[in-house]
Short mmCIF file of C-alpha atoms and ligand atoms in Angstrom, two decimals:
data_model
loop_
_atom_site.label_atom_id
_atom_site.label_comp_id
_atom_site.label_asym_id
_atom_site.label_seq_id
_atom_site.Cartn_x
_atom_site.Cartn_y
_atom_site.Cartn_z
CA MET A 1 -36.34 14.46 -37.03
CA ILE A 2 -32.87 15.87 -36.51
CA GLN A 3 -30.53 14.48 -39.07
CA SER A 4 -26.92 13.52 -38.41
CA ASP A 5 -23.95 15.19 -39.87
CA MET A 6 -22.16 11.92 -40.41
CA GLY A 7 -22.61 8.19 -40.38
CA VAL A 8 -19.90 6.04 -39.02
CA VAL A 9 -19.78 2.42 -40.17
CA GLY A 10 -17.55 0.19 -37.97
CA LEU A 11 -17.15 0.73 -34.33
CA GLY A 12 -13.77 -1.14 -33.82
CA VAL A 13 -10.88 0.53 -32.17
CA MET A 14 -10.59 3.29 -34.78
CA GLY A 15 -14.28 3.85 -35.70
CA ALA A 16 -15.40 4.11 -31.98
CA ASN A 17 -12.60 6.62 -31.08
CA LEU A 18 -13.11 8.75 -34.18
CA ALA A 19 -16.87 8.82 -33.47
CA LEU A 20 -16.24 10.09 -29.90
CA ASN A 21 -13.83 12.67 -31.14
CA LEU A 22 -16.36 13.93 -33.67
CA SER A 23 -19.04 13.95 -31.12
CA ASP A 24 -16.82 16.01 -28.67
CA LYS A 25 -16.49 18.56 -31.48
CA GLY A 26 -20.30 18.98 -31.63
CA PHE A 27 -21.11 16.80 -34.67
CA ARG A 28 -24.22 14.70 -34.65
CA LEU A 29 -23.57 11.08 -35.50
CA SER A 30 -25.39 7.91 -36.65
CA VAL A 31 -23.41 4.81 -36.09
CA TYR A 32 -23.65 1.21 -37.25
CA ASN A 33 -21.70 -1.89 -36.57
CA ARG A 34 -22.02 -5.24 -38.30
CA THR A 35 -22.17 -6.93 -34.92
CA GLY A 36 -25.03 -5.19 -33.22
CA ALA A 37 -23.92 -5.93 -29.72
CA VAL A 38 -20.73 -3.86 -30.33
CA ALA A 39 -22.82 -0.87 -31.23
CA SER A 40 -25.09 -1.39 -28.22
CA GLU A 41 -22.20 -1.59 -25.94
CA PHE A 42 -20.65 1.55 -27.50
CA ILE A 43 -23.82 3.57 -26.77
CA ARG A 44 -24.22 2.06 -23.25
CA ALA A 45 -20.69 3.03 -22.48
CA HIS A 46 -20.41 6.40 -24.20
CA GLY A 47 -23.80 7.52 -25.46
CA GLN A 48 -25.00 9.51 -22.42
CA GLY A 49 -25.40 13.17 -23.29
CA ARG A 50 -24.13 12.65 -26.79
CA ALA A 51 -25.96 13.30 -30.04
CA ILE A 52 -25.28 9.78 -31.43
CA ALA A 53 -28.03 7.57 -32.85
CA VAL A 54 -27.49 3.88 -33.49
CA ALA A 55 -28.75 2.26 -36.62
CA ASP A 56 -29.73 -1.46 -36.72
CA ASP A 57 -28.73 -1.59 -40.40
CA LEU A 58 -27.21 0.41 -43.22
CA GLU A 59 -30.72 1.40 -44.59
CA GLY A 60 -31.45 2.87 -41.05
CA LEU A 61 -28.16 4.67 -41.04
CA VAL A 62 -28.54 6.26 -44.48
CA SER A 63 -32.08 7.34 -43.56
CA GLN A 64 -30.75 9.25 -40.52
CA LEU A 65 -28.38 11.43 -42.58
CA GLY A 66 -28.69 14.99 -43.91
CA SER A 67 -27.95 15.77 -47.50
CA PRO A 68 -25.46 15.29 -48.94
CA ARG A 69 -24.93 12.19 -46.89
CA VAL A 70 -21.53 11.76 -45.41
CA ILE A 71 -20.47 8.21 -44.40
CA LEU A 72 -17.13 7.32 -42.76
CA VAL A 73 -16.32 3.65 -43.25
CA MET A 74 -13.85 2.28 -40.61
CA VAL A 75 -13.71 -1.39 -41.33
CA THR A 76 -10.80 -3.67 -42.07
CA ALA A 77 -9.16 -3.00 -45.41
CA GLY A 78 -9.84 -5.25 -48.40
CA ARG A 79 -13.00 -7.41 -48.67
CA ALA A 80 -14.76 -5.79 -45.77
CA VAL A 81 -14.48 -2.22 -47.40
CA GLU A 82 -15.59 -3.78 -50.68
CA GLY A 83 -18.53 -5.49 -49.09
CA VAL A 84 -19.68 -2.24 -47.24
CA ILE A 85 -19.46 -0.17 -50.41
CA GLU A 86 -21.55 -2.70 -52.26
CA GLN A 87 -24.26 -2.78 -49.60
CA LEU A 88 -24.35 1.04 -49.31
CA LEU A 89 -24.30 1.80 -53.00
CA PRO A 90 -27.96 1.08 -53.76
CA LEU A 91 -28.88 3.31 -50.78
CA LEU A 92 -26.89 6.46 -51.93
CA GLU A 93 -27.59 9.19 -54.35
CA ALA A 94 -25.43 11.23 -56.56
CA GLY A 95 -23.58 13.88 -54.56
CA ASP A 96 -23.25 11.66 -51.47
CA ILE A 97 -19.79 11.33 -49.90
CA LEU A 98 -18.38 8.03 -48.88
CA ILE A 99 -15.00 8.00 -46.97
CA ASP A 100 -12.84 4.93 -46.47
CA GLY A 101 -10.66 5.74 -43.33
CA GLY A 102 -9.06 2.27 -43.15
CA ASN A 103 -5.52 1.38 -44.42
CA SER A 104 -6.63 0.52 -47.86
CA ASN A 105 -4.19 0.04 -50.72
CA TYR A 106 -4.15 3.25 -52.77
CA GLN A 107 -4.72 1.35 -55.95
CA ASP A 108 -7.96 -0.03 -54.54
CA THR A 109 -8.87 3.45 -53.68
CA ASP A 110 -8.14 4.74 -57.12
CA ARG A 111 -10.36 2.05 -58.57
CA ARG A 112 -13.22 2.73 -56.23
CA TRP A 113 -12.94 6.50 -56.77
CA ARG A 114 -13.33 6.00 -60.53
CA ALA A 115 -16.16 3.43 -60.28
CA LEU A 116 -18.09 5.50 -57.76
CA ALA A 117 -17.56 8.67 -59.67
CA ALA A 118 -19.36 7.10 -62.58
CA LYS A 119 -22.39 6.82 -60.33
CA GLY A 120 -22.03 10.40 -59.05
CA ILE A 121 -20.77 9.31 -55.55
CA HIS A 122 -17.86 11.30 -54.17
CA PHE A 123 -15.37 8.70 -52.78
CA VAL A 124 -12.59 9.78 -50.44
CA GLY A 125 -9.72 7.65 -49.37
CA MET A 126 -8.40 9.02 -46.08
CA GLY A 127 -5.33 7.83 -44.27
CA VAL A 128 -5.68 7.94 -40.54
CA SER A 129 -2.71 7.70 -38.32
CA GLY A 130 -2.15 7.88 -34.54
CA GLY A 131 -3.62 4.72 -33.38
CA GLU A 132 -6.33 4.58 -30.69
CA ASP A 133 -5.14 7.71 -28.84
CA GLY A 134 -4.80 9.68 -31.96
CA ALA A 135 -8.23 8.85 -33.25
CA ARG A 136 -9.75 9.78 -29.91
CA PHE A 137 -7.99 13.08 -29.27
CA GLY A 138 -6.33 14.16 -32.55
CA PRO A 139 -5.16 12.05 -35.45
CA SER A 140 -3.12 13.04 -38.44
CA LEU A 141 -5.56 12.73 -41.36
CA MET A 142 -4.49 12.33 -45.02
CA PRO A 143 -7.62 12.76 -47.26
CA GLY A 144 -7.71 12.50 -51.07
CA GLY A 145 -10.15 11.34 -53.76
CA ALA A 146 -13.08 13.28 -55.06
CA ALA A 147 -12.21 16.92 -54.70
CA ALA A 148 -15.93 18.00 -54.62
CA ALA A 149 -16.17 16.23 -51.21
CA TRP A 150 -13.50 18.43 -49.55
CA PRO A 151 -15.46 21.62 -49.00
CA VAL A 152 -18.16 19.55 -47.32
CA ILE A 153 -15.98 17.41 -45.01
CA ARG A 154 -13.10 19.82 -44.41
CA ASP A 155 -14.42 21.48 -41.24
CA MET A 156 -15.44 18.18 -39.62
CA PHE A 157 -12.01 16.46 -40.16
CA GLN A 158 -9.95 19.55 -39.48
CA ALA A 159 -11.89 20.05 -36.16
CA ILE A 160 -10.94 16.54 -34.94
CA ALA A 161 -7.32 16.45 -36.21
CA ALA A 162 -4.18 17.03 -34.19
CA LYS A 163 -2.96 20.68 -34.38
CA VAL A 164 0.55 22.21 -34.63
CA ASP A 165 0.60 25.88 -33.75
CA GLY A 166 -3.07 25.98 -34.55
CA MET A 167 -2.74 24.31 -37.93
CA PRO A 168 -4.74 21.07 -38.29
CA CYS A 169 -2.86 17.97 -39.39
CA CYS A 170 -5.47 17.37 -42.11
CA GLN A 171 -5.09 18.90 -45.59
CA TRP A 172 -6.37 17.77 -48.97
CA LEU A 173 -3.73 15.76 -50.86
CA GLY A 174 -5.25 15.26 -54.33
CA GLU A 175 -7.41 13.09 -56.48
CA GLY A 176 -7.82 9.36 -56.53
CA GLY A 177 -5.71 7.36 -54.25
CA ALA A 178 -3.50 10.32 -53.21
CA GLY A 179 -4.57 10.20 -49.62
CA HIS A 180 -3.97 6.45 -49.11
CA TYR A 181 -0.76 6.81 -51.04
CA VAL A 182 0.69 9.30 -48.57
CA LYS A 183 -0.55 7.19 -45.69
CA MET A 184 1.32 4.20 -47.26
CA ILE A 185 4.53 6.25 -47.33
CA HIS A 186 3.96 7.35 -43.74
CA ASN A 187 3.72 3.72 -42.71
CA GLY A 188 6.81 2.89 -44.67
CA ILE A 189 8.63 5.68 -42.95
CA GLU A 190 7.29 4.41 -39.65
CA TYR A 191 8.87 0.96 -40.47
CA GLY A 192 12.24 2.72 -41.16
CA ASP A 193 12.19 4.79 -38.05
CA MET A 194 11.36 1.67 -35.92
CA GLN A 195 14.07 -0.41 -37.43
CA LEU A 196 16.72 2.32 -36.95
CA ILE A 197 15.85 2.71 -33.21
CA ALA A 198 15.80 -1.11 -32.79
CA GLU A 199 19.29 -1.36 -34.42
CA VAL A 200 20.60 1.32 -32.10
CA CYS A 201 19.16 -0.36 -29.05
CA HIS A 202 20.70 -3.58 -30.16
CA LEU A 203 24.14 -2.03 -30.61
CA MET A 204 23.85 -0.20 -27.20
CA GLN A 205 23.09 -3.49 -25.47
CA HIS A 206 25.32 -5.92 -27.20
CA ALA A 207 28.30 -3.85 -28.63
CA LEU A 208 28.44 -1.28 -25.83
CA GLY A 209 27.23 -3.46 -23.00
CA LEU A 210 24.79 -0.92 -21.57
CA ASP A 211 22.00 -1.76 -19.13
CA HIS A 212 18.41 -0.80 -19.95
CA ASP A 213 18.18 2.16 -17.57
CA THR A 214 21.35 3.69 -19.14
CA MET A 215 19.85 3.04 -22.63
CA ALA A 216 16.63 4.74 -21.50
CA ASP A 217 18.49 7.75 -20.14
CA CYS A 218 20.20 8.12 -23.45
CA PHE A 219 16.92 8.13 -25.42
CA GLU A 220 15.40 10.57 -23.00
CA ALA A 221 18.42 12.93 -23.39
CA TRP A 222 18.22 12.47 -27.24
CA ASN A 223 14.58 13.40 -27.04
CA GLY A 224 15.55 16.85 -25.86
CA GLY A 225 17.48 17.49 -29.11
CA ARG A 226 17.15 17.02 -32.88
CA LEU A 227 15.86 13.44 -32.49
CA GLU A 228 12.87 14.66 -30.39
CA SER A 229 9.96 12.33 -31.51
CA TYR A 230 7.16 10.09 -30.36
CA LEU A 231 9.08 6.86 -31.24
CA ILE A 232 12.23 7.97 -29.24
CA GLN A 233 9.98 8.85 -26.28
CA ILE A 234 8.10 5.47 -26.18
CA THR A 235 11.38 3.57 -26.68
CA ALA A 236 12.73 5.16 -23.43
CA ARG A 237 9.44 4.14 -21.70
CA ILE A 238 9.72 0.60 -23.18
CA LEU A 239 13.34 0.12 -21.98
CA ARG A 240 12.42 1.01 -18.40
CA GLN A 241 9.51 -1.33 -18.19
CA ARG A 242 10.10 -4.39 -15.81
CA ASP A 243 8.69 -7.81 -16.03
CA ARG A 244 7.05 -9.55 -13.06
CA ASP A 245 10.50 -10.69 -11.79
CA GLY A 246 12.05 -7.25 -12.03
CA SER A 247 14.01 -7.86 -15.15
CA PRO A 248 13.63 -5.62 -18.29
CA LEU A 249 10.47 -6.69 -20.03
CA VAL A 250 11.87 -6.30 -23.58
CA ASP A 251 14.37 -9.06 -22.84
CA SER A 252 11.51 -11.42 -22.47
CA ILE A 253 9.71 -10.31 -25.62
CA LEU A 254 10.22 -12.49 -28.70
CA ASP A 255 12.47 -11.09 -31.33
CA LYS A 256 10.05 -11.69 -34.25
CA ALA A 257 8.31 -8.70 -35.83
CA GLY A 258 5.06 -9.01 -37.73
CA GLN A 259 3.63 -6.75 -40.35
CA LYS A 260 0.34 -6.07 -41.98
CA GLY A 261 1.55 -5.10 -45.47
CA THR A 262 1.93 -1.33 -45.82
CA GLY A 263 5.79 -1.54 -45.59
CA VAL A 264 5.75 -4.19 -48.33
CA TRP A 265 3.47 -2.09 -50.48
CA THR A 266 5.81 0.90 -50.07
CA ALA A 267 8.78 -1.17 -51.05
CA GLN A 268 7.07 -2.74 -54.04
CA ASP A 269 5.88 0.72 -55.19
CA ALA A 270 9.42 1.97 -55.00
CA LEU A 271 10.64 -0.92 -57.27
CA ASP A 272 7.72 -0.14 -59.67
CA ASN A 273 8.80 3.52 -59.80
CA ALA A 274 12.58 2.86 -60.02
CA VAL A 275 13.16 4.85 -56.69
CA PRO A 276 16.07 3.67 -54.58
CA LEU A 277 14.03 3.31 -51.33
CA THR A 278 16.81 1.27 -49.72
CA LEU A 279 16.13 2.03 -46.05
CA ILE A 280 12.45 1.26 -45.83
CA SER A 281 13.09 -1.82 -47.98
CA GLU A 282 15.75 -2.97 -45.58
CA ALA A 283 13.36 -2.39 -42.68
CA VAL A 284 10.77 -4.65 -44.30
CA HIS A 285 13.44 -7.36 -44.95
CA ALA A 286 14.68 -7.11 -41.44
CA ARG A 287 11.21 -7.99 -40.18
CA MET A 288 11.07 -10.89 -42.61
CA LEU A 289 14.49 -12.17 -41.42
CA SER A 290 13.31 -11.71 -37.75
CA ALA A 291 10.41 -13.92 -38.41
CA ARG A 292 12.75 -16.79 -39.30
CA LYS A 293 13.49 -17.41 -35.59
CA SER A 294 14.23 -21.07 -35.47
CA GLU A 295 16.50 -20.89 -38.55
CA ARG A 296 18.41 -18.07 -36.87
CA VAL A 297 18.79 -20.04 -33.64
CA ALA A 298 20.22 -22.94 -35.70
CA ALA A 299 22.56 -20.59 -37.69
CA ALA A 300 23.83 -18.96 -34.42
CA ALA A 301 25.00 -22.31 -33.14
CA LEU A 302 26.58 -23.19 -36.46
CA LEU A 303 28.10 -19.83 -37.43
CA GLY A 304 29.18 -18.36 -34.13
CA SER A 305 28.29 -15.62 -31.72
CA VAL A 306 28.99 -11.88 -31.27
CA PRO A 307 32.40 -10.72 -29.99
CA ALA A 308 33.11 -8.86 -26.70
CA VAL A 309 31.68 -5.46 -25.81
CA VAL A 310 33.53 -2.19 -26.34
CA PRO A 311 35.65 -1.22 -23.18
CA GLU A 312 33.95 1.29 -20.91
CA PRO A 313 36.12 4.29 -21.36
CA ASP A 314 35.21 4.35 -25.17
CA ARG A 315 31.45 3.99 -24.76
CA ALA A 316 30.62 7.74 -24.56
CA VAL A 317 32.13 8.43 -27.87
CA TYR A 318 30.20 5.52 -29.36
CA LEU A 319 26.93 6.74 -27.92
CA ASP A 320 27.49 10.08 -29.54
CA ALA A 321 28.27 8.20 -32.79
CA LEU A 322 24.94 6.25 -32.52
CA HIS A 323 22.99 9.47 -32.01
CA ASP A 324 24.54 10.98 -35.20
CA ALA A 325 24.02 7.79 -37.09
CA LEU A 326 20.34 7.54 -36.09
CA TYR A 327 19.76 11.20 -37.09
CA ALA A 328 21.58 10.90 -40.47
CA ALA A 329 20.03 7.64 -41.45
CA LYS A 330 16.60 8.95 -40.59
CA LEU A 331 17.25 11.86 -42.79
CA VAL A 332 18.20 9.51 -45.66
CA SER A 333 14.90 7.59 -45.01
CA TYR A 334 12.76 10.65 -45.30
CA THR A 335 14.75 11.78 -48.26
CA GLN A 336 13.86 8.48 -49.98
CA GLY A 337 10.27 8.58 -48.93
CA PHE A 338 9.84 12.07 -50.42
CA MET A 339 11.57 10.97 -53.59
CA LEU A 340 9.11 8.14 -53.99
CA MET A 341 6.16 10.52 -53.39
CA GLN A 342 7.66 12.92 -56.12
CA ALA A 343 7.89 10.10 -58.56
CA ALA A 344 4.29 8.95 -57.78
CA ALA A 345 2.96 12.46 -58.04
CA GLY A 346 4.48 12.70 -61.61
CA LYS A 347 3.12 9.29 -62.60
CA ASN A 348 -0.37 9.83 -61.22
CA GLY A 349 -0.80 13.51 -62.02
CA TRP A 350 -1.06 14.39 -58.32
CA ALA A 351 0.10 17.84 -57.14
CA LEU A 352 1.24 16.58 -53.77
CA PRO A 353 1.75 19.43 -51.33
CA PHE A 354 5.11 18.13 -49.89
CA GLY A 355 5.55 20.80 -47.19
CA ASP A 356 2.07 20.28 -46.05
CA ILE A 357 2.68 16.55 -45.87
CA ALA A 358 5.55 17.12 -43.55
CA LEU A 359 3.27 19.34 -41.46
CA LEU A 360 0.49 16.71 -41.41
CA TRP A 361 2.85 14.25 -39.84
CA ARG A 362 4.15 16.66 -37.19
CA ALA A 363 1.48 15.79 -34.74
CA GLY A 364 -1.15 13.05 -34.09
CA CYS A 365 0.82 10.28 -35.81
CA ILE A 366 3.43 7.67 -34.98
CA ILE A 367 6.18 9.28 -36.87
CA ARG A 368 5.66 12.79 -35.22
CA SER A 369 8.87 14.57 -34.73
CA ARG A 370 10.63 17.99 -34.47
CA PHE A 371 12.49 17.04 -37.50
CA LEU A 372 9.43 17.31 -39.81
CA GLY A 373 9.39 21.02 -39.10
CA ASP A 374 12.84 21.30 -40.78
CA ILE A 375 11.48 19.27 -43.84
CA LYS A 376 8.53 21.66 -44.09
CA ASN A 377 11.04 24.61 -44.13
CA SER A 378 13.14 22.84 -46.90
CA PHE A 379 10.08 22.58 -49.12
CA GLU A 380 9.28 26.22 -48.55
CA ARG A 381 12.76 27.44 -49.76
CA GLN A 382 13.06 28.79 -53.24
CA PRO A 383 14.19 27.13 -55.26
CA VAL A 384 12.79 23.93 -53.78
CA PRO A 385 15.93 21.52 -53.47
CA LEU A 386 15.98 18.50 -55.80
CA SER A 387 16.11 16.22 -52.86
CA LEU A 388 16.35 16.79 -49.05
CA LEU A 389 20.03 15.84 -49.31
CA GLN A 390 20.62 18.84 -51.43
CA ASP A 391 18.97 21.25 -49.09
CA PRO A 392 21.62 23.48 -47.61
CA PHE A 393 20.37 22.91 -43.98
CA PHE A 394 20.28 19.09 -44.35
CA ALA A 395 23.46 18.99 -46.27
CA ALA A 396 25.31 20.67 -43.51
CA GLU A 397 23.60 18.47 -40.89
CA LEU A 398 24.79 15.36 -42.76
CA ARG A 399 28.39 16.60 -43.13
CA SER A 400 28.59 17.03 -39.38
CA ALA A 401 26.88 13.80 -38.45
CA GLN A 402 29.07 11.84 -41.11
CA ALA A 403 32.04 10.87 -38.89
CA GLY A 404 29.81 9.49 -36.06
CA TRP A 405 27.64 7.73 -38.61
CA ARG A 406 30.60 5.90 -40.03
CA LYS A 407 31.89 5.04 -36.59
CA ALA A 408 28.46 3.54 -35.60
CA VAL A 409 28.26 1.40 -38.83
CA MET A 410 31.93 0.25 -38.20
CA LEU A 411 30.93 -0.68 -34.74
CA ALA A 412 28.14 -2.85 -36.10
CA VAL A 413 30.31 -4.40 -38.81
CA GLY A 414 33.25 -4.92 -36.34
CA HIS A 415 31.05 -6.62 -33.81
CA GLY A 416 29.08 -8.73 -36.34
CA ILE A 417 25.82 -7.05 -35.38
CA ALA A 418 23.34 -6.59 -38.26
CA ALA A 419 22.47 -2.94 -38.63
CA PRO A 420 20.99 -3.05 -42.19
CA ALA A 421 19.01 0.25 -42.00
CA LEU A 422 22.02 2.31 -40.62
CA GLY A 423 24.41 0.71 -43.14
CA SER A 424 22.20 0.86 -46.27
CA ALA A 425 21.48 4.52 -45.44
CA LEU A 426 25.16 5.28 -45.44
CA ALA A 427 25.69 3.34 -48.60
CA PHE A 428 22.92 5.34 -50.26
CA TYR A 429 24.52 8.58 -49.00
CA ASP A 430 27.90 7.59 -50.32
CA GLY A 431 26.38 6.55 -53.67
CA TYR A 432 24.24 9.70 -53.81
CA ARG A 433 27.24 12.07 -53.27
CA CYS A 434 29.47 10.14 -55.70
CA ALA A 435 29.85 12.22 -58.99
CA ARG A 436 31.59 9.32 -60.73
CA GLY A 437 30.20 5.87 -59.65
CA SER A 438 30.80 2.25 -60.58
CA ALA A 439 28.07 1.73 -63.17
CA ASN A 440 30.60 2.23 -66.02
CA ILE A 441 31.72 -1.33 -65.23
CA ILE A 442 28.19 -2.58 -65.35
CA GLN A 443 27.54 -0.86 -68.75
CA ALA A 444 30.74 -2.49 -70.05
CA GLN A 445 29.79 -5.97 -68.73
CA ARG A 446 26.31 -5.73 -70.23
CA ASP A 447 27.79 -4.75 -73.55
CA PHE A 448 30.38 -7.58 -73.25
CA PHE A 449 27.98 -10.43 -72.73
CA GLY A 450 24.80 -9.14 -74.12
CA ALA A 451 25.78 -6.55 -76.72
CA HIS A 452 23.49 -4.07 -74.75
CA ALA A 453 25.66 -1.10 -75.83
CA TYR A 454 26.99 1.74 -73.65
CA GLN A 455 27.17 5.49 -73.51
CA ARG A 456 30.47 7.47 -73.37
CA ILE A 457 31.24 10.43 -71.04
CA ASP A 458 32.54 12.35 -74.01
CA ARG A 459 29.52 12.00 -76.10
CA ASP A 460 25.81 12.81 -75.96
CA GLU A 461 23.88 10.17 -73.91
CA THR A 462 21.65 9.37 -76.83
CA THR A 463 24.65 7.92 -78.75
CA ARG A 464 25.27 4.37 -77.99
CA PHE A 465 28.48 2.34 -78.64
CA HIS A 466 29.32 -1.31 -78.87
CA THR A 467 32.79 -2.85 -78.61
CA ARG A 468 33.83 -6.13 -80.12
CA TRP A 469 35.37 -7.22 -76.80
CA MET A 470 36.44 -10.65 -77.78
CA GLY A 471 37.28 -9.86 -81.34
CA ASP A 472 39.36 -6.98 -82.76
CA GLY A 473 38.36 -4.61 -79.78
CA VAL A 474 37.03 -2.04 -82.26
CA GLU A 475 34.28 0.35 -80.83
CA GLU A 476 31.53 1.28 -83.11
CA PRO A 477 28.61 3.76 -82.63
CA LEU A 478 25.21 2.18 -82.98
CA PRO A 479 22.63 3.69 -85.27
P1 LIG B 1 -10.89 -3.37 -35.60
O1 LIG B 1 -10.52 -4.79 -35.85
O2 LIG B 1 -10.97 -2.83 -34.15
O3 LIG B 1 -12.48 -3.15 -36.10
C1 LIG B 1 -12.78 -3.66 -37.34
C2 LIG B 1 -14.21 -3.20 -37.72
O4 LIG B 1 -14.51 -3.65 -39.05
C3 LIG B 1 -15.26 -3.70 -36.84
O5 LIG B 1 -16.20 -2.78 -36.61
C4 LIG B 1 -15.85 -4.97 -37.66
O6 LIG B 1 -17.13 -5.19 -37.31
C5 LIG B 1 -15.79 -4.30 -38.96
N1 LIG B 1 -15.89 -5.24 -40.01
C6 LIG B 1 -15.07 -6.42 -40.45
BR1 LIG B 1 -13.64 -6.84 -39.55
N2 LIG B 1 -15.55 -6.96 -41.53
C7 LIG B 1 -16.65 -6.36 -41.84
C8 LIG B 1 -17.67 -6.46 -42.99
N3 LIG B 1 -17.48 -7.48 -43.76
N4 LIG B 1 -18.66 -5.75 -42.95
C9 LIG B 1 -18.79 -4.77 -42.01
N5 LIG B 1 -18.02 -4.56 -41.04
C10 LIG B 1 -17.00 -5.30 -40.89
O7 LIG B 1 -10.10 -2.47 -36.60
P2 LIG B 1 -9.51 -1.01 -36.38
O8 LIG B 1 -8.25 -1.12 -35.56
O9 LIG B 1 -10.60 -0.10 -35.92
O10 LIG B 1 -9.09 -0.63 -37.86
C11 LIG B 1 -10.02 -0.21 -38.82
C12 LIG B 1 -9.25 0.26 -40.09
O11 LIG B 1 -8.38 1.35 -39.59
C13 LIG B 1 -8.28 -0.80 -40.60
O12 LIG B 1 -8.23 -0.60 -41.99
C14 LIG B 1 -7.04 -0.41 -39.94
O13 LIG B 1 -5.91 -0.89 -40.71
C15 LIG B 1 -7.08 1.06 -39.90
N6 LIG B 1 -6.07 1.72 -38.91
C16 LIG B 1 -6.05 1.12 -37.70
C17 LIG B 1 -5.14 1.76 -36.80
C18 LIG B 1 -4.98 1.21 -35.38
O14 LIG B 1 -4.03 1.64 -34.76
N7 LIG B 1 -5.83 0.24 -34.93
C19 LIG B 1 -4.45 2.96 -37.07
C20 LIG B 1 -4.75 3.56 -38.39
C21 LIG B 1 -5.54 2.83 -39.25
P3 LIG B 1 -17.51 -6.48 -36.29
O15 LIG B 1 -17.58 -5.86 -34.85
O16 LIG B 1 -18.88 -6.88 -36.68
O17 LIG B 1 -16.50 -7.56 -36.46
#
């Protein structure tokens, strides 16, 4: 009997499309789905002429695989992944490879990688981005976990991944939960990009008074320049979409955004690692505020509405400002995302390939953009800059975008329109480029009320001082 190259467990949106992509590239598959009717329908619709065998149960699936067995699990993250692993474990042998391609929390992946390694099973946590279309025709893939698995699975996943100039958007990222960690950051950055675009749309409509076609024209024009990206393209399409009565569809869509958790995980991880990930965190908070619809409606009646729009002659200048603000704030968001990955790499002992990560995201995924090529270049420079804001190219870009960025934030503030991502990015930028900040006051306050001591600018930072603020005012060095 011919044995399959890979088993796929879970034929939902992602599993089915990845299976078809793998099949298109010539790999022989065995597939299994908990609800058998889903697998039967999959084969009825797509099986003709393909080397895909359906298994009725996991025992059947495992028996159809060559050695070492390679199994891709594409089920909902959390208990479902746990359950599938538990069921598969007695059926596997040392050297077999188990890949979780769902959106699992990287800490779960790390734990599973350790537990399965003790049994000789090579566990891989692989971030998959690009949604249904990406999975079918070329996703961005972020694998990490048991390094011994990579030489076995590399060709299969690089064959189905999106390509940029012939380079597959699929590279090994490191041990343990490294792959799912990078996917988590990708999703956090996606939250940030989406929030920034939403804020710009809101300002265009409510501060500049633009109609939806004009807004769509702007996004289309911007897509021809530095902001070229998938999310800018789809926003233009979204703005042109009409409802049944001919009005813009977006105006009839409820202004409440849901979330599945990866943005929250990213923000929590930033807090745990003491990384100022302000923009993505604001994007998560903005979704939370959006969900409080009835409370906002009541507050609007109580606290007042938005003032009049900007006069027409000034609008072109403001549109340029919004473009620059979007670009600069996006740069801050990616800077913060890479800062967080650098901190996590240090903490977890991962040698994350930052330039390759930028390349992995250049195609096949939701945050794909031209700009990621510039980030890749930055990580190739020698010496590698401390942060993207200290890269000569990006520093120059920010200096030239700065005036427009401030104008856009002032537009939002002046019109009472919330633009937390644009504004917090600017605050981060101003804080980051401030050689002498305000934390001296905080050190003094902490010493005043709690005797927490402070450091002095004219002494070594290891020497700490306390002042008897309410007594004789004498300063004394602490032992
Ligand atoms: P779907 O909801 O389309 O499919 C879920 C699959 O999980 C089905 O095959 C379902 O089987 C199976 N499943 C569940 Br639910 N519980 C199970 C259990 N206890 N045992 C065995 N199988 C179980 O999800 P999807 O959109 O394909 O997403 C799969 C993973 O990929 C998720 O982690 C998701 O976050 C991630 N992801 C999704 C996207 C996207 O755009 N959709 C993108 C990137 C990553 P059933 O038919 O018997 O219910």
